[in-house]
Amino acid sequence: MNKKVSKIRIGVLGTANIALRSLIPEIQNLPDNYEFVGIGTRNIHEAENVHSTNFQFYDGYDSILDKDILDAVYIPLPNSLHYPWVRKALEKGLHVLVEKSLACKYEEVKELNEIAKESNLALVENFQFRFHSQLSEVLNIIDNDLIGNLRIIRSTFCFPPFPDPDNIRYKKELGGGALLDAGAYPIKLSQILLGSEIYVSSAKSNSNNKFDVDIWGGGMIQQENGDLFTQIAFGFDNFYQCNLEIIGSKGKLYTNRIFTAKESFKPQIILETHTDGIRTIELESDNHFENMLIHFYELANGIKDKNIEYSQNINQARLLDEFKIRSNE
């Protein structure tokens, strides 16, 4: 059983860009909550030479996990490495923040969450858009009945091809593919908007001759005991899209940066109703990385209920698995 801590000592596995550019700076900006320990890397000499920082580097992933210096670890490794390293970290009594997708298979995700629950450890799959005030405003509009009863929800997350053909997202052996990387976002959003009792009713994945992974796709997710559904689309070979559209009985809303509203970005929600016509709601910028880290801190310290995260993690993996099955039918 892990001990309860006030300030969390946290390390990172690997030198992924999201860690170096986003997460580590935000960790260091929360000195009352976190103490950043360092980075475990398999290429320590290269890391020390390339990254002109004051980071402490540890030789190998095991080296930082084996030392009695951490309370938590952030894992932004390729998808195929999530399961073994999340499991190792949990078995050493560490709270874990891991990049999406949590693992490549439903059974792996289920096992990891069972381990975390048995040891009362936080296990968070990093969808930082969950913690942006933009999503809160969308939910407020729905809750305040401004667009009436919901009818149709559409969300899309796709972007142009990566310039590097050796990108890990194109590698099947590393858990690449558009579904686990981009499609995971609208699937996660579907749970937030429709609830957990939903299922994938149709799915289509597409590939090309260059790579042995799915490149783009889409589908529909429906409520099990309700009438609502979402239409989702995603891809690596598309015109950039990052939007959410919700149509109701009395109006509709639209926003075009639902998943990637950076700290300096001020989102806009376009709201259209019968009574007020079209108006643009200007939102303040928000730091969803900082908000996510505070959430993780509160989970690790028992301020928030870890069980909610466990169930969400497992449900997300179930839906991804259903999508794969439907797309192969």
Coordinates of C-alpha atoms in Angstrom, one line a residue:
M1 CA 0.0 0.0 0.0
N2 CA 1.4 3.4 -1.0
K3 CA 1.9 6.1 1.6
K4 CA -0.1 9.2 1.4
V5 CA 2.1 12.2 0.4
S6 CA 1.7 15.9 0.3
K7 CA 4.2 17.0 -2.3
I8 CA 4.6 14.4 -5.0
R9 CA 8.0 13.3 -6.2
I10 CA 7.5 12.6 -9.9
G11 CA 9.8 11.3 -12.7
V12 CA 9.4 10.7 -16.4
L13 CA 10.1 7.7 -18.6
G14 CA 11.7 8.8 -21.9
T15 CA 12.3 12.1 -23.7
A16 CA 9.0 12.5 -25.6
N17 CA 8.3 16.0 -26.9
I18 CA 5.1 16.2 -24.9
A19 CA 7.1 15.6 -21.7
L20 CA 9.9 18.1 -22.5
R21 CA 7.7 20.8 -23.9
S22 CA 4.5 20.6 -21.9
L23 CA 4.4 18.3 -18.9
I24 CA 7.8 18.9 -17.2
P25 CA 7.6 22.7 -17.4
E26 CA 4.1 22.5 -15.9
I27 CA 5.3 20.1 -13.1
Q28 CA 8.0 22.6 -12.3
N29 CA 5.5 25.4 -12.2
L30 CA 3.6 23.7 -9.4
P31 CA 6.3 23.5 -6.7
D32 CA 3.8 23.2 -3.9
N33 CA 2.4 20.1 -5.4
Y34 CA 5.3 18.4 -7.2
E35 CA 9.0 17.8 -7.0
F36 CA 10.4 16.9 -10.4
V37 CA 13.1 14.2 -9.9
G38 CA 14.3 13.5 -13.4
I39 CA 14.0 11.4 -16.6
G40 CA 14.8 7.8 -17.1
T41 CA 16.1 7.2 -20.7
R42 CA 17.6 4.3 -22.6
N43 CA 20.0 6.7 -24.4
I44 CA 21.4 8.7 -21.5
H45 CA 24.5 10.0 -23.4
E46 CA 22.4 11.2 -26.3
A47 CA 19.9 12.8 -24.0
E48 CA 22.5 14.6 -22.0
N49 CA 24.1 15.9 -25.2
V50 CA 20.9 16.9 -27.1
H51 CA 18.8 18.4 -24.3
S52 CA 20.5 21.5 -22.9
T53 CA 18.6 21.4 -19.6
N54 CA 19.2 21.1 -15.9
F55 CA 17.3 17.7 -15.9
Q56 CA 18.7 14.8 -14.0
F57 CA 18.9 11.8 -16.4
Y58 CA 18.9 8.2 -15.2
D59 CA 20.4 5.4 -17.3
G60 CA 17.4 3.2 -18.3
Y61 CA 13.8 3.2 -17.3
D62 CA 14.3 0.7 -14.5
S63 CA 17.0 2.9 -12.9
I64 CA 14.6 5.7 -12.0
L65 CA 11.8 3.3 -10.9
D66 CA 14.1 1.2 -8.8
K67 CA 15.4 4.1 -6.7
D68 CA 13.4 5.1 -3.6
I69 CA 13.0 8.6 -4.9
L70 CA 9.5 8.7 -6.5
D71 CA 5.9 8.8 -5.5
A72 CA 4.6 8.9 -9.1
V73 CA 5.8 8.6 -12.7
Y74 CA 4.6 10.0 -16.0
I75 CA 4.9 7.6 -19.0
P76 CA 4.8 9.1 -22.5
L77 CA 6.3 6.1 -24.2
P78 CA 5.0 4.5 -27.5
N79 CA 1.7 2.7 -26.9
S80 CA 3.1 -0.8 -27.0
L81 CA 5.4 0.0 -24.1
H82 CA 2.6 1.4 -21.9
Y83 CA 1.4 -1.9 -20.5
P84 CA 4.8 -3.3 -19.2
W85 CA 6.0 -0.1 -17.8
V86 CA 2.7 1.0 -16.2
R87 CA 2.6 -2.4 -14.6
K88 CA 6.2 -2.2 -13.3
A89 CA 5.5 1.3 -11.8
L90 CA 2.3 0.2 -10.1
E91 CA 4.0 -2.9 -8.7
K92 CA 6.6 -0.6 -7.2
G93 CA 3.8 1.4 -5.5
L94 CA 3.9 4.4 -7.8
H95 CA 1.0 6.5 -9.0
V96 CA 0.9 6.6 -12.8
L97 CA 0.1 9.3 -15.3
V98 CA 0.2 7.7 -18.8
E99 CA -0.3 9.1 -22.3
K100 CA -3.3 7.8 -24.2
S101 CA -3.9 5.1 -25.1
L102 CA -3.3 3.5 -21.8
A103 CA -2.5 0.1 -23.4
C104 CA -3.1 -1.6 -26.7
K105 CA -5.6 -4.2 -25.5
Y106 CA -8.7 -4.2 -23.4
E107 CA -7.5 -7.0 -21.2
E108 CA -4.2 -5.2 -20.5
V109 CA -6.1 -2.0 -19.4
K110 CA -8.4 -4.0 -17.2
E111 CA -5.5 -5.8 -15.5
L112 CA -3.6 -2.5 -14.9
N113 CA -6.6 -0.9 -13.3
E114 CA -7.2 -3.9 -11.1
I115 CA -3.6 -3.6 -9.9
A116 CA -4.0 0.1 -9.2
K117 CA -7.2 -0.4 -7.3
E118 CA -5.7 -3.1 -5.1
S119 CA -2.9 -0.8 -4.1
N120 CA -5.0 2.4 -4.0
L121 CA -2.9 4.0 -6.6
A122 CA -3.9 6.8 -9.0
L123 CA -3.9 5.7 -12.7
V124 CA -4.8 8.5 -15.1
E125 CA -4.9 8.3 -18.9
N126 CA -3.9 11.8 -20.1
F127 CA -6.7 13.4 -22.0
Q128 CA -5.9 16.9 -20.9
F129 CA -8.9 18.4 -22.8
R130 CA -11.1 17.0 -20.0
F131 CA -9.7 19.7 -17.7
H132 CA -10.0 22.8 -20.0
S133 CA -12.7 25.3 -19.1
Q134 CA -13.9 25.1 -22.7
L135 CA -15.4 21.7 -22.0
S136 CA -17.0 23.0 -18.8
E137 CA -18.7 25.8 -20.8
V138 CA -20.0 23.3 -23.3
L139 CA -21.5 21.2 -20.5
N140 CA -23.0 24.3 -18.9
I141 CA -24.7 25.2 -22.2
I142 CA -26.2 21.7 -22.3
D143 CA -27.2 21.7 -18.7
N144 CA -28.8 25.1 -18.9
D145 CA -31.0 23.9 -21.8
L146 CA -29.8 26.6 -24.1
I147 CA -29.9 24.3 -27.1
G148 CA -32.8 22.1 -25.9
N149 CA -32.8 18.3 -26.0
L150 CA -29.8 16.9 -27.7
R151 CA -30.2 15.3 -31.1
I152 CA -26.8 14.9 -32.9
I153 CA -23.2 15.1 -31.6
R154 CA -20.3 15.1 -34.1
S155 CA -16.6 15.3 -33.2
T156 CA -13.6 15.1 -35.4
F157 CA -9.8 15.0 -34.6
C158 CA -7.5 14.6 -37.6
F159 CA -4.4 16.1 -39.1
P160 CA -2.1 16.0 -42.1
P161 CA 0.5 13.2 -42.6
F162 CA 3.5 13.4 -40.3
P163 CA 6.7 14.5 -42.2
D164 CA 8.8 11.7 -40.8
P165 CA 7.8 8.3 -42.3
D166 CA 9.6 6.6 -39.3
N167 CA 7.2 8.3 -36.8
I168 CA 6.2 5.9 -34.1
R169 CA 2.5 6.5 -35.0
Y170 CA 3.2 4.6 -38.3
K171 CA 4.7 1.6 -36.5
K172 CA 2.4 -1.4 -35.9
E173 CA 4.9 -3.0 -33.5
L174 CA 4.9 0.2 -31.4
G175 CA 1.1 0.3 -31.1
G176 CA 0.7 3.0 -33.8
G177 CA -2.3 3.8 -35.9
A178 CA -4.9 6.6 -36.0
L179 CA -7.5 4.9 -33.7
L180 CA -5.3 4.7 -30.6
D181 CA -3.7 8.1 -31.2
A182 CA -6.4 10.4 -32.7
G183 CA -9.6 8.4 -32.6
A184 CA -9.2 7.9 -28.8
Y185 CA -10.1 11.6 -28.3
P186 CA -13.6 11.7 -29.8
I187 CA -14.3 8.3 -28.2
K188 CA -13.4 9.7 -24.8
L189 CA -15.5 12.8 -25.5
S190 CA -18.4 10.6 -26.4
Q191 CA -18.4 9.1 -22.8
I192 CA -18.3 12.6 -21.3
L193 CA -21.4 13.7 -23.3
L194 CA -23.4 10.4 -23.5
G195 CA -22.4 8.7 -20.3
S196 CA -20.6 5.4 -19.8
E197 CA -23.4 3.1 -21.0
I198 CA -22.7 3.4 -24.7
Y199 CA -21.5 1.1 -27.4
V200 CA -19.9 1.3 -30.9
S201 CA -22.7 0.6 -33.4
S202 CA -20.6 1.1 -36.6
A203 CA -17.0 1.6 -37.4
K204 CA -14.7 1.9 -40.4
S205 CA -10.9 2.0 -40.4
N206 CA -8.8 2.7 -43.5
S207 CA -5.1 2.2 -44.3
N208 CA -2.8 2.8 -47.3
N209 CA 0.0 1.0 -49.0
K210 CA 2.8 2.8 -47.1
F211 CA 2.1 1.8 -43.5
D212 CA 0.8 -1.3 -41.8
V213 CA -1.5 0.7 -39.5
D214 CA -4.9 2.3 -39.7
I215 CA -4.6 5.9 -41.1
W216 CA -8.1 7.3 -40.9
G217 CA -11.6 6.2 -40.0
G218 CA -14.9 7.0 -38.3
G219 CA -18.0 5.5 -36.8
M220 CA -21.0 5.9 -34.6
I221 CA -21.4 5.4 -30.8
Q222 CA -24.9 5.0 -29.3
Q223 CA -26.4 5.0 -25.8
E224 CA -27.5 1.6 -24.6
N225 CA -30.6 2.8 -22.9
G226 CA -31.2 6.1 -24.6
D227 CA -31.7 7.7 -28.0
L228 CA -28.5 9.8 -28.3
F229 CA -25.5 9.0 -30.5
T230 CA -22.2 10.5 -31.6
Q231 CA -20.7 10.5 -35.1
I232 CA -16.9 10.5 -34.9
A233 CA -14.1 10.9 -37.4
F234 CA -10.3 10.8 -37.1
G235 CA -7.1 10.4 -39.1
F236 CA -3.5 11.0 -39.9
D237 CA -4.1 11.9 -43.6
N238 CA -6.8 14.6 -43.4
F239 CA -7.2 18.3 -43.5
Y240 CA -6.7 19.4 -39.9
Q241 CA -9.9 19.3 -37.8
C242 CA -10.4 19.4 -34.0
N243 CA -14.0 20.2 -33.6
L244 CA -17.2 19.5 -31.8
E245 CA -20.8 20.2 -33.0
I246 CA -23.8 19.5 -30.9
I247 CA -27.3 20.0 -32.4
G248 CA -30.3 20.2 -30.1
S249 CA -34.1 20.7 -30.5
K250 CA -33.7 24.5 -29.9
G251 CA -30.2 25.3 -31.2
K252 CA -26.7 24.2 -31.8
L253 CA -23.1 24.8 -30.7
Y254 CA -19.8 24.5 -32.4
T255 CA -16.2 24.9 -31.4
N256 CA -13.0 24.2 -33.4
R257 CA -10.3 23.5 -30.8
I258 CA -12.0 21.1 -28.4
F259 CA -9.0 18.8 -28.0
T260 CA -6.0 21.2 -28.4
A261 CA -6.7 24.6 -26.9
K262 CA -3.2 25.6 -25.8
E263 CA -2.5 27.8 -22.8
S264 CA -2.3 31.0 -24.9
F265 CA -5.4 30.2 -27.0
K266 CA -8.8 31.8 -26.3
P267 CA -11.4 29.3 -27.5
Q268 CA -14.7 30.4 -29.1
I269 CA -18.0 28.6 -28.9
I270 CA -20.5 29.5 -31.7
L271 CA -24.0 29.3 -30.3
E272 CA -27.1 29.4 -32.5
T273 CA -30.6 29.4 -31.2
H274 CA -34.1 30.2 -32.4
T275 CA -34.5 33.1 -30.0
D276 CA -31.1 34.7 -30.1
G277 CA -29.7 33.8 -33.5
I278 CA -26.0 33.3 -33.8
R279 CA -23.6 34.6 -31.2
T280 CA -20.0 33.9 -30.4
I281 CA -19.0 33.1 -26.8
E282 CA -15.4 34.3 -26.2
L283 CA -13.7 32.2 -23.6
E284 CA -10.6 32.9 -21.5
S285 CA -7.5 31.0 -22.2
D286 CA -6.8 28.1 -19.8
N287 CA -4.0 25.8 -18.9
H288 CA -5.4 22.3 -19.2
F289 CA -2.0 20.7 -18.5
E290 CA -1.8 22.5 -15.1
N291 CA -5.4 21.6 -14.4
M292 CA -4.8 17.9 -15.2
L293 CA -1.7 17.8 -12.9
I294 CA -3.7 19.3 -10.1
H295 CA -6.3 16.6 -10.7
F296 CA -3.7 13.9 -10.6
Y297 CA -2.2 15.4 -7.4
E298 CA -5.6 15.3 -5.7
L299 CA -6.2 11.7 -6.8
A300 CA -2.8 10.6 -5.5
N301 CA -3.5 12.3 -2.1
G302 CA -7.0 10.8 -1.8
I303 CA -8.8 14.1 -2.2
K304 CA -10.7 12.8 -5.3
D305 CA -12.1 9.3 -5.9
K306 CA -9.7 7.1 -7.8
N307 CA -12.5 4.6 -8.7
I308 CA -14.0 7.0 -11.1
E309 CA -10.7 7.0 -13.1
Y310 CA -10.5 3.2 -13.0
S311 CA -14.0 2.8 -14.5
Q312 CA -13.4 5.5 -17.1
N313 CA -10.1 3.9 -18.2
I314 CA -11.7 0.5 -18.6
N315 CA -14.7 1.8 -20.4
Q316 CA -12.4 3.7 -22.8
A317 CA -10.5 0.5 -23.6
R318 CA -13.7 -1.4 -24.1
L319 CA -14.9 1.1 -26.7
L320 CA -11.6 1.1 -28.5
D321 CA -11.8 -2.7 -28.6
E322 CA -15.4 -2.6 -29.9
F323 CA -14.4 -0.2 -32.6
K324 CA -11.6 -2.6 -33.8
I325 CA -14.1 -5.4 -33.9
R326 CA -16.8 -3.5 -35.8
S327 CA -14.3 -2.1 -38.3
N328 CA -13.3 -5.7 -39.2
E329 CA -16.8 -7.0 -39.7

